[in-house]
PDB file of C-alpha atoms and ligand atoms in Angstrom:
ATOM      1  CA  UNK P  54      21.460 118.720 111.362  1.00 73.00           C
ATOM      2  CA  UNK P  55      24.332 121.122 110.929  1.00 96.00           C
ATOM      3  CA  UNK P  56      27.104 118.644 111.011  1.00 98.00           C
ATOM      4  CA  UNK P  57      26.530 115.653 109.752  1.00 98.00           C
ATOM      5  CA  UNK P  58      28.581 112.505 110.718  1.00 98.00           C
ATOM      6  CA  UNK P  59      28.830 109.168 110.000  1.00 98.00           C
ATOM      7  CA  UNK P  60      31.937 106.404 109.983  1.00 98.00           C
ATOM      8  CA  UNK P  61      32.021 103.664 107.661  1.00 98.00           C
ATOM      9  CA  UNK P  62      34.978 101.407 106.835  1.00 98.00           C
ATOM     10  CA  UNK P  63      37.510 103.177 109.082  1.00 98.00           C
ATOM     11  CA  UNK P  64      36.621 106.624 107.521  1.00 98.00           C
ATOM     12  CA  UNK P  65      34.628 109.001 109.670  1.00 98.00           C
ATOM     13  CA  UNK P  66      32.934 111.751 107.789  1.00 98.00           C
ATOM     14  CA  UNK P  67      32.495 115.771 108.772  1.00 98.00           C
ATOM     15  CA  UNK P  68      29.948 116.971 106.674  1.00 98.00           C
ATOM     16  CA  UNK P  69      29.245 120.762 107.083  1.00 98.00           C
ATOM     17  CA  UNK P  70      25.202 120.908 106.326  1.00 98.00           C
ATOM     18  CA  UNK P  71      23.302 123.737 106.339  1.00 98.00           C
ATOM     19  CA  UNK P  72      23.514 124.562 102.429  1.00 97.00           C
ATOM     20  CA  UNK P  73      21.044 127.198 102.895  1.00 97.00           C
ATOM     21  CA  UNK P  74      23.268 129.802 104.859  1.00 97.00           C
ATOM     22  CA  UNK P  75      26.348 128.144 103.378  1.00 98.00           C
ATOM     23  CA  UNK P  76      27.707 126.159 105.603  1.00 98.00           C
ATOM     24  CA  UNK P  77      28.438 129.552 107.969  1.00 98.00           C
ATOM     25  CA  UNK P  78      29.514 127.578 111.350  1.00 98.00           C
ATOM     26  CA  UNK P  79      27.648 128.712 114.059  1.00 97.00           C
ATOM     27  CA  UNK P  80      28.970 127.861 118.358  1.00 96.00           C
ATOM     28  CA  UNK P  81      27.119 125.168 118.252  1.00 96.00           C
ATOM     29  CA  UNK P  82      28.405 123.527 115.030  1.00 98.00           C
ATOM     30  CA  UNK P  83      31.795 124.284 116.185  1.00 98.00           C
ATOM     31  CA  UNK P  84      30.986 122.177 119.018  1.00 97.00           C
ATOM     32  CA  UNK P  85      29.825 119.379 116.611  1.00 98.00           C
ATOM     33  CA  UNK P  86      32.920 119.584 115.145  1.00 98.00           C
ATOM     34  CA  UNK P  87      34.987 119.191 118.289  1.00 98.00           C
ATOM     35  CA  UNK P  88      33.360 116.723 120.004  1.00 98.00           C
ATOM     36  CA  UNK P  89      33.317 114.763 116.008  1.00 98.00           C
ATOM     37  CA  UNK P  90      36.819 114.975 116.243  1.00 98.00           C
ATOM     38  CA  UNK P  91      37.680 114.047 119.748  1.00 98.00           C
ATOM     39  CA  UNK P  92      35.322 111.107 119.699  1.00 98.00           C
ATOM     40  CA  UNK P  93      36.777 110.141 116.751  1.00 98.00           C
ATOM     41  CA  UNK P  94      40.039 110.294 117.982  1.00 98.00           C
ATOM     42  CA  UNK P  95      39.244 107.382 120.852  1.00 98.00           C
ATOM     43  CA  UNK P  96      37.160 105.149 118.661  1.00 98.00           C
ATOM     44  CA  UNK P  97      38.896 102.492 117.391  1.00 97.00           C
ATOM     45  CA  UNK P  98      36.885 102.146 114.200  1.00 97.00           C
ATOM     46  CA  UNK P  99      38.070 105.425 113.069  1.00 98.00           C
ATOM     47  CA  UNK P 100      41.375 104.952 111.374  1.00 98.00           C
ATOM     48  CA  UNK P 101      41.078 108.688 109.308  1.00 98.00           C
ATOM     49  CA  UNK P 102      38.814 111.627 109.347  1.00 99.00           C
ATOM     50  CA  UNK P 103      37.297 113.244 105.596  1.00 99.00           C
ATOM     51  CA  UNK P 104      35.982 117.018 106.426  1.00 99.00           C
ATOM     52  CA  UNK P 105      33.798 118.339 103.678  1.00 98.00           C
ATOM     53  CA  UNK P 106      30.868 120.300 102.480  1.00 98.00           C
ATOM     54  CA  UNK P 107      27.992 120.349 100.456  1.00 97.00           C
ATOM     55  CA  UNK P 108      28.110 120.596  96.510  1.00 93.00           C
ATOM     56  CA  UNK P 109      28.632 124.149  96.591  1.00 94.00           C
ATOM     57  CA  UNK P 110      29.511 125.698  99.024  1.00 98.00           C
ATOM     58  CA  UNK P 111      32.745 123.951 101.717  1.00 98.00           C
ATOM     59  CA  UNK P 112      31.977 126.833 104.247  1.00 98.00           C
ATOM     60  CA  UNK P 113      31.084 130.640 104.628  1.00 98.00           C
ATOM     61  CA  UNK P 114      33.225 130.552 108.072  1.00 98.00           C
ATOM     62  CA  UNK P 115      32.196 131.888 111.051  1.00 97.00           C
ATOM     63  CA  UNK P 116      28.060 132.608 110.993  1.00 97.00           C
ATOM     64  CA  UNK P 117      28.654 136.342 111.266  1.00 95.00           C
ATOM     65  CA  UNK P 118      24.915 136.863 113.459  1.00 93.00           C
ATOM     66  CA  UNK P 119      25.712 133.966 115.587  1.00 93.00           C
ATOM     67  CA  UNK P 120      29.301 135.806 116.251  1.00 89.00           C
ATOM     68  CA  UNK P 121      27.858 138.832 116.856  1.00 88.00           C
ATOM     69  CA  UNK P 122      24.843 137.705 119.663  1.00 89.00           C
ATOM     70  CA  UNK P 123      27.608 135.108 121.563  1.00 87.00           C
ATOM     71  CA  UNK P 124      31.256 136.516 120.729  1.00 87.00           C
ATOM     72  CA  UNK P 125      33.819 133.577 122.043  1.00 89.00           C
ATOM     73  CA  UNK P 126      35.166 134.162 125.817  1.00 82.00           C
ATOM     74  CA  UNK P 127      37.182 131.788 127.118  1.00 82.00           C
ATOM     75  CA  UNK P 128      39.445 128.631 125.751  1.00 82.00           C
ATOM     76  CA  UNK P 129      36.782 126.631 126.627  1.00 91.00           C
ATOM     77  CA  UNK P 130      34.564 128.535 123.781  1.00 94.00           C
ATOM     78  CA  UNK P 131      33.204 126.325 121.163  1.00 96.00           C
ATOM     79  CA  UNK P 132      35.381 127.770 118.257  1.00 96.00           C
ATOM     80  CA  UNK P 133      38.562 127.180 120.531  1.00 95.00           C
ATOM     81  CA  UNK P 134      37.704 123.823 121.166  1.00 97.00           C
ATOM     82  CA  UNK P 135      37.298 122.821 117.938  1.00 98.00           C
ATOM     83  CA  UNK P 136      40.765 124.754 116.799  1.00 97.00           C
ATOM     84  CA  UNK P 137      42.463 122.871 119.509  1.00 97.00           C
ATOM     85  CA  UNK P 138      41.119 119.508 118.076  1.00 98.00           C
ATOM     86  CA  UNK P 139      41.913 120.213 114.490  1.00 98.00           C
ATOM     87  CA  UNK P 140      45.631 120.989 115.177  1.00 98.00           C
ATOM     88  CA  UNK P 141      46.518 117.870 117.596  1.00 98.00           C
ATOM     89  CA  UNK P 142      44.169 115.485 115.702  1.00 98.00           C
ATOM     90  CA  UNK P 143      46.610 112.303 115.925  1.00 98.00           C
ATOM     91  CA  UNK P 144      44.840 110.416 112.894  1.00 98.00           C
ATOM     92  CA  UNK P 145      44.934 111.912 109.611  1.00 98.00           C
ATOM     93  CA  UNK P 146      42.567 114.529 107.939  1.00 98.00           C
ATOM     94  CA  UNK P 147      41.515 114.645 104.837  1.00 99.00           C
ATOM     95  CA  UNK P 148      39.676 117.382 103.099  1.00 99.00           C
ATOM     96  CA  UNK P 149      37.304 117.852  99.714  1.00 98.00           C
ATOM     97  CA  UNK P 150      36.353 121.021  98.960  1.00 98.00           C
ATOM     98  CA  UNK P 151      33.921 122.614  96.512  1.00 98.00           C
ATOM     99  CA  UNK P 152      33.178 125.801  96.190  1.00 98.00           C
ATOM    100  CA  UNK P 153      33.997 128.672  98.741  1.00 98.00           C
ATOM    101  CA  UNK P 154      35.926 128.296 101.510  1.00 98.00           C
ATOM    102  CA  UNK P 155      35.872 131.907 103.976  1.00 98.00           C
ATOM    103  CA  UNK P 156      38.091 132.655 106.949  1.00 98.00           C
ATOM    104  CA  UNK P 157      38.416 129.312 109.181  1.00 98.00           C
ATOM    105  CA  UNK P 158      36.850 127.418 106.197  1.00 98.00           C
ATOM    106  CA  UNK P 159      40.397 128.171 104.404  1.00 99.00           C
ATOM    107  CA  UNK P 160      42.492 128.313 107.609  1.00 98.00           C
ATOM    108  CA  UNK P 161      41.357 124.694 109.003  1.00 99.00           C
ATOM    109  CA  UNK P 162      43.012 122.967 105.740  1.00 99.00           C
ATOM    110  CA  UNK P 163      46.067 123.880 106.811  1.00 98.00           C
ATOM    111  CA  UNK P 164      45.681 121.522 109.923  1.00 98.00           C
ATOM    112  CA  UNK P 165      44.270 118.971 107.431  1.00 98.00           C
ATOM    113  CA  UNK P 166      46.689 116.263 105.759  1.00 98.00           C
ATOM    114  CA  UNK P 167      46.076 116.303 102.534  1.00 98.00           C
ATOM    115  CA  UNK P 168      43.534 118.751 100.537  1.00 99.00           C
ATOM    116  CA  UNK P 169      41.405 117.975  97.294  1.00 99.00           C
ATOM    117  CA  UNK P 170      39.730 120.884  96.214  1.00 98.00           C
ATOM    118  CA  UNK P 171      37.405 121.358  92.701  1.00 98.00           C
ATOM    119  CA  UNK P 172      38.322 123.452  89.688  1.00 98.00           C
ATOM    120  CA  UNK P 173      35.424 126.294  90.915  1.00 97.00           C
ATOM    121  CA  UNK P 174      36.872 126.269  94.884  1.00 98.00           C
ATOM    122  CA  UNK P 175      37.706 129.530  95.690  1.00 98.00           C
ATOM    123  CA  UNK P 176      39.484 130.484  98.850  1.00 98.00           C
ATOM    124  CA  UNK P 177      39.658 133.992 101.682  1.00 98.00           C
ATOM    125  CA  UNK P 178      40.591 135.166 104.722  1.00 98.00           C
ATOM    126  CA  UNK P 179      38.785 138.569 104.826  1.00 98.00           C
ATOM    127  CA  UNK P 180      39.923 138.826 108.626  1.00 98.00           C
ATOM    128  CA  UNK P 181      41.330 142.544 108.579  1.00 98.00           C
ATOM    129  CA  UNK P 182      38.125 143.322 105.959  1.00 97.00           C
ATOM    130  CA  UNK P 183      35.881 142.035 108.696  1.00 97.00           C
ATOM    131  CA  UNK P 184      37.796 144.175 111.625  1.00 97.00           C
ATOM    132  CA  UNK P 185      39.683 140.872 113.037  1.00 97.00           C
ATOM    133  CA  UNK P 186      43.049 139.074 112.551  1.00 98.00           C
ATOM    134  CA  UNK P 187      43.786 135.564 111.611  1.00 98.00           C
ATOM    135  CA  UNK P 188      42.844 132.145 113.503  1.00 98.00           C
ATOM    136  CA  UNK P 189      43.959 128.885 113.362  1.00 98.00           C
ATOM    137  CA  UNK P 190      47.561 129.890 113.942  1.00 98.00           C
ATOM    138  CA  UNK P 191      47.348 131.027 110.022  1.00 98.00           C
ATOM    139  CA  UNK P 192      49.745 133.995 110.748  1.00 98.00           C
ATOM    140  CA  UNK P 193      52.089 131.159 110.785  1.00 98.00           C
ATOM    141  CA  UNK P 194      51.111 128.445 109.132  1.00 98.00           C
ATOM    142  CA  UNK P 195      50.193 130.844 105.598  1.00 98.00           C
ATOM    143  CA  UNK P 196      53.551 132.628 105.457  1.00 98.00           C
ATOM    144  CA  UNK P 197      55.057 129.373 106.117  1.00 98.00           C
ATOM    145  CA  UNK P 198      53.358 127.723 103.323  1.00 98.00           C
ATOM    146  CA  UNK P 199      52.654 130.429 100.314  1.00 97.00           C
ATOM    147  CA  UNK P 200      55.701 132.961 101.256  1.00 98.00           C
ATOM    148  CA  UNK P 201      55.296 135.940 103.066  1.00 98.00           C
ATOM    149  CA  UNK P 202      54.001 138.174  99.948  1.00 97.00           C
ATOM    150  CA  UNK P 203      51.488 135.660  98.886  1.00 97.00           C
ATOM    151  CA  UNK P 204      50.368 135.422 102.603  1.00 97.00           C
ATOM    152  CA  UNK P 205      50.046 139.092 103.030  1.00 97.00           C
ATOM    153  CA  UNK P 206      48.008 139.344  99.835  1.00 96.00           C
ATOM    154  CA  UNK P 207      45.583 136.824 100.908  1.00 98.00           C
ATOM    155  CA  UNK P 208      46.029 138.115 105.247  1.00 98.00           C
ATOM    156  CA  UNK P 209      46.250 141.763 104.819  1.00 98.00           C
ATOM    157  CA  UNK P 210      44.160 142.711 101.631  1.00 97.00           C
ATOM    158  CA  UNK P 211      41.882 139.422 101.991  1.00 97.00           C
ATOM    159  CA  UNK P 212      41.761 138.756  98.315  1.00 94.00           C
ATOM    160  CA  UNK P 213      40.228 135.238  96.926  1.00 97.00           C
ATOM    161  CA  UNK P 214      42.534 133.032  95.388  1.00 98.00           C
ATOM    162  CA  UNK P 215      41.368 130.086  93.292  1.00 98.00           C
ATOM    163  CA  UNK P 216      41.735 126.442  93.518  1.00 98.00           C
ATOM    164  CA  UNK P 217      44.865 126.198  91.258  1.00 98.00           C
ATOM    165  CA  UNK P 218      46.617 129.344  93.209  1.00 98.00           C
ATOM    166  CA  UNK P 219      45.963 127.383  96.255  1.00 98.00           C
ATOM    167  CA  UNK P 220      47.458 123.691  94.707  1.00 98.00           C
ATOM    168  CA  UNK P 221      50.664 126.288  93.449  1.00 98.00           C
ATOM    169  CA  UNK P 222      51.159 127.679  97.322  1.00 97.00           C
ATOM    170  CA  UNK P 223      51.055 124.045  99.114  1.00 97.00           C
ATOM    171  CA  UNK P 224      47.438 124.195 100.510  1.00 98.00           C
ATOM    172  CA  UNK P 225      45.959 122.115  97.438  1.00 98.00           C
ATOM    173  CA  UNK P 226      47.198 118.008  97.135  1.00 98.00           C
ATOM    174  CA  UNK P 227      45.351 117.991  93.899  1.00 98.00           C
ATOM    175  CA  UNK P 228      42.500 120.205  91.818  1.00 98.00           C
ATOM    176  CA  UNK P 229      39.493 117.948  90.378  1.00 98.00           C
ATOM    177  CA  UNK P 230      36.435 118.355  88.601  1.00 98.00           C
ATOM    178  CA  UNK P 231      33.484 119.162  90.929  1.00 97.00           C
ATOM    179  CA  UNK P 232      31.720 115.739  90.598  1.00 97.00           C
ATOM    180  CA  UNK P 233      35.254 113.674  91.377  1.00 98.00           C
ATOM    181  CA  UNK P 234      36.132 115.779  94.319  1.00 98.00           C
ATOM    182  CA  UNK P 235      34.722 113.850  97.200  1.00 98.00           C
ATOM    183  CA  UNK P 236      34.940 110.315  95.536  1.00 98.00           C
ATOM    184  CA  UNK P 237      38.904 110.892  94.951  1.00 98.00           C
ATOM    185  CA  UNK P 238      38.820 112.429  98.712  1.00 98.00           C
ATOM    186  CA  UNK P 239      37.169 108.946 100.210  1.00 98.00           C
ATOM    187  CA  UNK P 240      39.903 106.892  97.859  1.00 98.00           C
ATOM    188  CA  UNK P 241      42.416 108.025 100.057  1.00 98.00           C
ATOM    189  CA  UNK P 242      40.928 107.982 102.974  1.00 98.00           C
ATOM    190  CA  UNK P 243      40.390 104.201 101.936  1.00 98.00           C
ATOM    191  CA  UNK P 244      44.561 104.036 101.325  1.00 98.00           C
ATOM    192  CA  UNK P 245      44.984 105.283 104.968  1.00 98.00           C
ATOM    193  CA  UNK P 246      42.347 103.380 106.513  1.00 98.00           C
ATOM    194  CA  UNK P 247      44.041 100.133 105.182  1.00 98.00           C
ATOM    195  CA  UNK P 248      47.513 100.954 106.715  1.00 98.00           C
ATOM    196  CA  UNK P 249      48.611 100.478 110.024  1.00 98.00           C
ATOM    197  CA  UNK P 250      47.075 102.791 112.609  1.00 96.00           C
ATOM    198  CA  UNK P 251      50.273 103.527 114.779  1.00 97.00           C
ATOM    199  CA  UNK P 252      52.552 103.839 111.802  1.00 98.00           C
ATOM    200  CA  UNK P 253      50.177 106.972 110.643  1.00 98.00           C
ATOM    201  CA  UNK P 254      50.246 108.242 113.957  1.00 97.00           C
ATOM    202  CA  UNK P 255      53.670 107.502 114.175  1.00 98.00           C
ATOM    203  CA  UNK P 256      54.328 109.507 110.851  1.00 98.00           C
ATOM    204  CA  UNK P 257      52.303 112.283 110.924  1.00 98.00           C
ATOM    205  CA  UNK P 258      53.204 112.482 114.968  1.00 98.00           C
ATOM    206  CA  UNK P 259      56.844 112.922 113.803  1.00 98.00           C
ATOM    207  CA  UNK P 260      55.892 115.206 110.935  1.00 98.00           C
ATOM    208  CA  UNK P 261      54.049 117.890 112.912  1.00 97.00           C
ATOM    209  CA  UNK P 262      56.465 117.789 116.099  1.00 96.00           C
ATOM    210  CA  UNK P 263      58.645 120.198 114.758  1.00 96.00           C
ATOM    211  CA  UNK P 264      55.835 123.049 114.737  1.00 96.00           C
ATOM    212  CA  UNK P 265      53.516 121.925 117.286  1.00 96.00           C
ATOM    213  CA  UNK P 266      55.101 124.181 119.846  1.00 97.00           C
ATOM    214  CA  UNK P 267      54.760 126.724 117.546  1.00 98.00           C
ATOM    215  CA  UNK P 268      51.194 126.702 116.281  1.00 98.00           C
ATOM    216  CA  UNK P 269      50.108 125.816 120.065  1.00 97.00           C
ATOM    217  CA  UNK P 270      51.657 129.544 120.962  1.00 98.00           C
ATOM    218  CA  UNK P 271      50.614 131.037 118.346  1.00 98.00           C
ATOM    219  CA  UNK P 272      47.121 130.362 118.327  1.00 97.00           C
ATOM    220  CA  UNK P 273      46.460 131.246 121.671  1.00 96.00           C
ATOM    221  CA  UNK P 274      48.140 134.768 120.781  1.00 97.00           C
ATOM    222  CA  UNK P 275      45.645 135.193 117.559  1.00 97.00           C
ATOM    223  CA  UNK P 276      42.865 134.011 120.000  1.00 95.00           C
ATOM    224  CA  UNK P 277      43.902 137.194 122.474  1.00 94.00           C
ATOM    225  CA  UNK P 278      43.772 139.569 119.596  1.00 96.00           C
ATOM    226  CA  UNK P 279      40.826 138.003 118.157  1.00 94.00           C
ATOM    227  CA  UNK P 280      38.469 138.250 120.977  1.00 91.00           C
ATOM    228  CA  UNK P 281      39.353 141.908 121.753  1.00 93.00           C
ATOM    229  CA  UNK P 282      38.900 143.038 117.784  1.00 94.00           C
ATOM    230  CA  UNK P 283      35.963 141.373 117.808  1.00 91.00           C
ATOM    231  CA  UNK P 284      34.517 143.573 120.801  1.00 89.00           C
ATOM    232  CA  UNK P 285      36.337 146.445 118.789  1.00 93.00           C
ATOM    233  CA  UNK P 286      33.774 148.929 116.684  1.00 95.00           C
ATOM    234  CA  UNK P 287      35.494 148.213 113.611  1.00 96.00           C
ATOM    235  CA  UNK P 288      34.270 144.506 113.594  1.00 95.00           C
ATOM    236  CA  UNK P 289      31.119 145.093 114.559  1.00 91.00           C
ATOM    237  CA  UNK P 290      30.009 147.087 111.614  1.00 94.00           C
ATOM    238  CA  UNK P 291      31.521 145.084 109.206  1.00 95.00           C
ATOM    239  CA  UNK P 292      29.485 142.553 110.716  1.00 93.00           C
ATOM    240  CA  UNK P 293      26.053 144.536 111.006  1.00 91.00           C
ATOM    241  CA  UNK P 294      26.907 145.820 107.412  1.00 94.00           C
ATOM    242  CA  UNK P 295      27.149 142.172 106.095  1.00 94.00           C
ATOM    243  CA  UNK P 296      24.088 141.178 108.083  1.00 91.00           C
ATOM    244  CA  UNK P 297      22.247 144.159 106.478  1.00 91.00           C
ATOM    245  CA  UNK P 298      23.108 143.630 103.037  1.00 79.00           C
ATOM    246  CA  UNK P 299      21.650 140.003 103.243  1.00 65.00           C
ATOM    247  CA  UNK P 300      18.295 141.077 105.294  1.00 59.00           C
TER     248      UNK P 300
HETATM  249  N1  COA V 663      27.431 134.199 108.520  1.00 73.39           N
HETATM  250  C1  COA V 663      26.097 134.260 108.554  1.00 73.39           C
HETATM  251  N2  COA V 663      25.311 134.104 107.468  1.00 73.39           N
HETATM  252  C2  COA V 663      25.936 133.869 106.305  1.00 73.39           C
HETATM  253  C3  COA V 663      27.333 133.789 106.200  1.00 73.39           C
HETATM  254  C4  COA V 663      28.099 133.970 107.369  1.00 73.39           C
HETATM  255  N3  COA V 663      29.420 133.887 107.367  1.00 73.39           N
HETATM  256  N4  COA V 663      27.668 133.564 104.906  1.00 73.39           N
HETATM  257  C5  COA V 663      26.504 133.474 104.231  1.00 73.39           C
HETATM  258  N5  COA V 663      25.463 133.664 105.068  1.00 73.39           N
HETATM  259  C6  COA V 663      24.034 133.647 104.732  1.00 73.39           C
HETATM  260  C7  COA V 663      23.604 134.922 104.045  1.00 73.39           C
HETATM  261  O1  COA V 663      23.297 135.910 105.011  1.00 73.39           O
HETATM  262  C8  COA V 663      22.400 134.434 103.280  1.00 73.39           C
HETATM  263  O2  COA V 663      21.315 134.315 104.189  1.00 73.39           O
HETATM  264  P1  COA V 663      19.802 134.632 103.697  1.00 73.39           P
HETATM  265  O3  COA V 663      19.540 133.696 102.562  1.00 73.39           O
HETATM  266  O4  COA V 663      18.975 134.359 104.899  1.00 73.39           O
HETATM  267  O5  COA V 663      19.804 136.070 103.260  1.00 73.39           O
HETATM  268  C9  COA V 663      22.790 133.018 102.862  1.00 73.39           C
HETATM  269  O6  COA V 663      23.801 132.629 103.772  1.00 73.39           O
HETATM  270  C10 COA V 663      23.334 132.932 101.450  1.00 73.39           C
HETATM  271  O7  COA V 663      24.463 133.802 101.360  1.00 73.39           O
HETATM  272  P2  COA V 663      24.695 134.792 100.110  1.00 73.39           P
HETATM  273  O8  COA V 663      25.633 135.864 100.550  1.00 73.39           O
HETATM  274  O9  COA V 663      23.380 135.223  99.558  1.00 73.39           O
HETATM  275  O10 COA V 663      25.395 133.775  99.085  1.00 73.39           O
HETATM  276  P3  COA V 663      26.383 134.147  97.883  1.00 73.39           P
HETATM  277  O11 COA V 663      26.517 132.896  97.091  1.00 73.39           O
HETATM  278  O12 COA V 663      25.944 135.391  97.191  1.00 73.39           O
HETATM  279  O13 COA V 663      27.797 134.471  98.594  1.00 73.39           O
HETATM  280  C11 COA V 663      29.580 134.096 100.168  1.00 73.39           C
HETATM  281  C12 COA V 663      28.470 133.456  99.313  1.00 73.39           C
HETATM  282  C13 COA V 663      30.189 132.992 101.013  1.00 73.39           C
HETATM  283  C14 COA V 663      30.643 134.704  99.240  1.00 73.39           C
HETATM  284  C15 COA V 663      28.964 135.223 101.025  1.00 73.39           C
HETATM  285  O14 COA V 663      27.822 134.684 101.694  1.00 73.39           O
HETATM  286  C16 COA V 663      29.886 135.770 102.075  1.00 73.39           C
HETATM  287  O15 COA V 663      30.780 136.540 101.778  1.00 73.39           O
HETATM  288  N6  COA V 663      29.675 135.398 103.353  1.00 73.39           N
HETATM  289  C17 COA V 663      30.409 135.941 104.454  1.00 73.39           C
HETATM  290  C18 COA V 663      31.751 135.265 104.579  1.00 73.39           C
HETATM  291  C19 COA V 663      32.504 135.784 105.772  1.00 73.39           C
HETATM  292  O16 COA V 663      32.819 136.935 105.862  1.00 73.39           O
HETATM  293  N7  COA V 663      32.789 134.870 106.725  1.00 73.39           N
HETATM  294  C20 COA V 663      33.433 135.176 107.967  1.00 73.39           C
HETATM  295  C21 COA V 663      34.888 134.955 107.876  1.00 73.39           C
HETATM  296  S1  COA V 663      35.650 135.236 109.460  1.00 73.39           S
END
């Protein structure tokens, strides 16, 4: 199983699982993750939602062979679906990181609540490296968060940035040791699961309002671009040439 689920007292779990190609989210996990999150979002015994991955390794993004064989098409696309659910998610998300976190594996914590990453996390989003642009209304939400420089170092040039960088531009709550990570993570999902439901909603309803408008257009922009890059020859050979260098 790719995505690995489970809810127990009020918390439901998102575990990305398949260690062995780390974690690289493939249409169908994408549509694990949506339908996770959407079910989730009806079911009364989820009060708050804890993404994570395996010990390490959060997620290598998008699986580059699966892109390549079934590029997204429509809004109805796996990848969209699940981007669509991550941003209007009305109960809160928490994520625990460890280890790498590529492309929408860095760009889906900024939909998340509150972040706890480990001292070896590293983060990218090698979009322009890989022939693409960003996703996840990033080309918003990063500027918005780091400042524009800092955004354009991490957006245009793709460079890593650790787990402390991260906690210094907003993306990080708090930087652990590996082996605390997801037990500090499921703390706090404990905290929200014993407060009131509709005042969370309420709260994090209010918070987001201001932007939702925002990230809405913009992602649907970055999803036009996206999807015609990715038919572009530019993306395609980064992606063969990745592909290659692993065969
Ligand atoms: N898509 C498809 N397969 C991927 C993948 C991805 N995004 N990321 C990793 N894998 C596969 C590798 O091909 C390899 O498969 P193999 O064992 O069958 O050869 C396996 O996962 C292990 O990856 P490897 O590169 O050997 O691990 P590493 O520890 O040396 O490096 C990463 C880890 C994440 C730095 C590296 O795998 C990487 O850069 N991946 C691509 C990230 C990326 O560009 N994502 C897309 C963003 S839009």
């Amino acid at each position: 199983m790719s995505i690995a689920t489970s809810i127990e007292n009020g918390i439901c779990r998102i575990g990305f699982n398949r260690p062995d190609k780390k974690n690289a989210i493939t249409a169908a996990m994408y549509q694990a993750l949506a339908d996770a999150l959407v079910q989730g979002g009806k079911d009364e015994d989820v009060k708050v939602f804890l993404i994570h991955g395996t010990d390490d390794c959060f997620t290598a993004g998008n699986d580059l062979q699966d892109f390549l064989m079934n590029p997204p098409q429509g809004d109805a696309s796996p990848v969209f679906q699940f981007l669509h659910a991550i941003s209007t998610a009305e109960k809160p998300l928490v994520a625990a990181v460890s280890g790498r976190a590529v492309g929408v594996g860095t760009t889906l914590l900024m939909h998340c609540d509150m972040v706890y990453a480990s001292e070896q996390s590293k983060f990218s989003m090698p979009f322009a490296q890989l022939g693409l642009c960003p996703e996840a209304a990033s080309s918003y939400l990063f500027p918005a968060l780091a400042g524009y420089q800092r955004a354009a170092e991490a957006l245009l040039l793709g460079e890593s940035f650790s787990a402390s960088q991260a906690q210094e531009m907003g993306l990080v709550n708090r930087v652990l040791e590996a082996d605390q990570v997801i037990a500090y993570a499921l703390g706090q999902c404990s905290k929200l699961a014993a407060l009131p439901s509709t005042s969370l909603r309420t709260t994090k309803m209010l918070m987001k309002k201001g932007n939702a408008k925002v990230i809405a257009e913009r992602m649907a922009e970055e999803g036009i671009h996206f999807k015609a890059l990715l038919n572009a020859p530019e993306a395609k050979a980064a992606f063969k040439a990745f592909l290659q260098k692993a065969a």
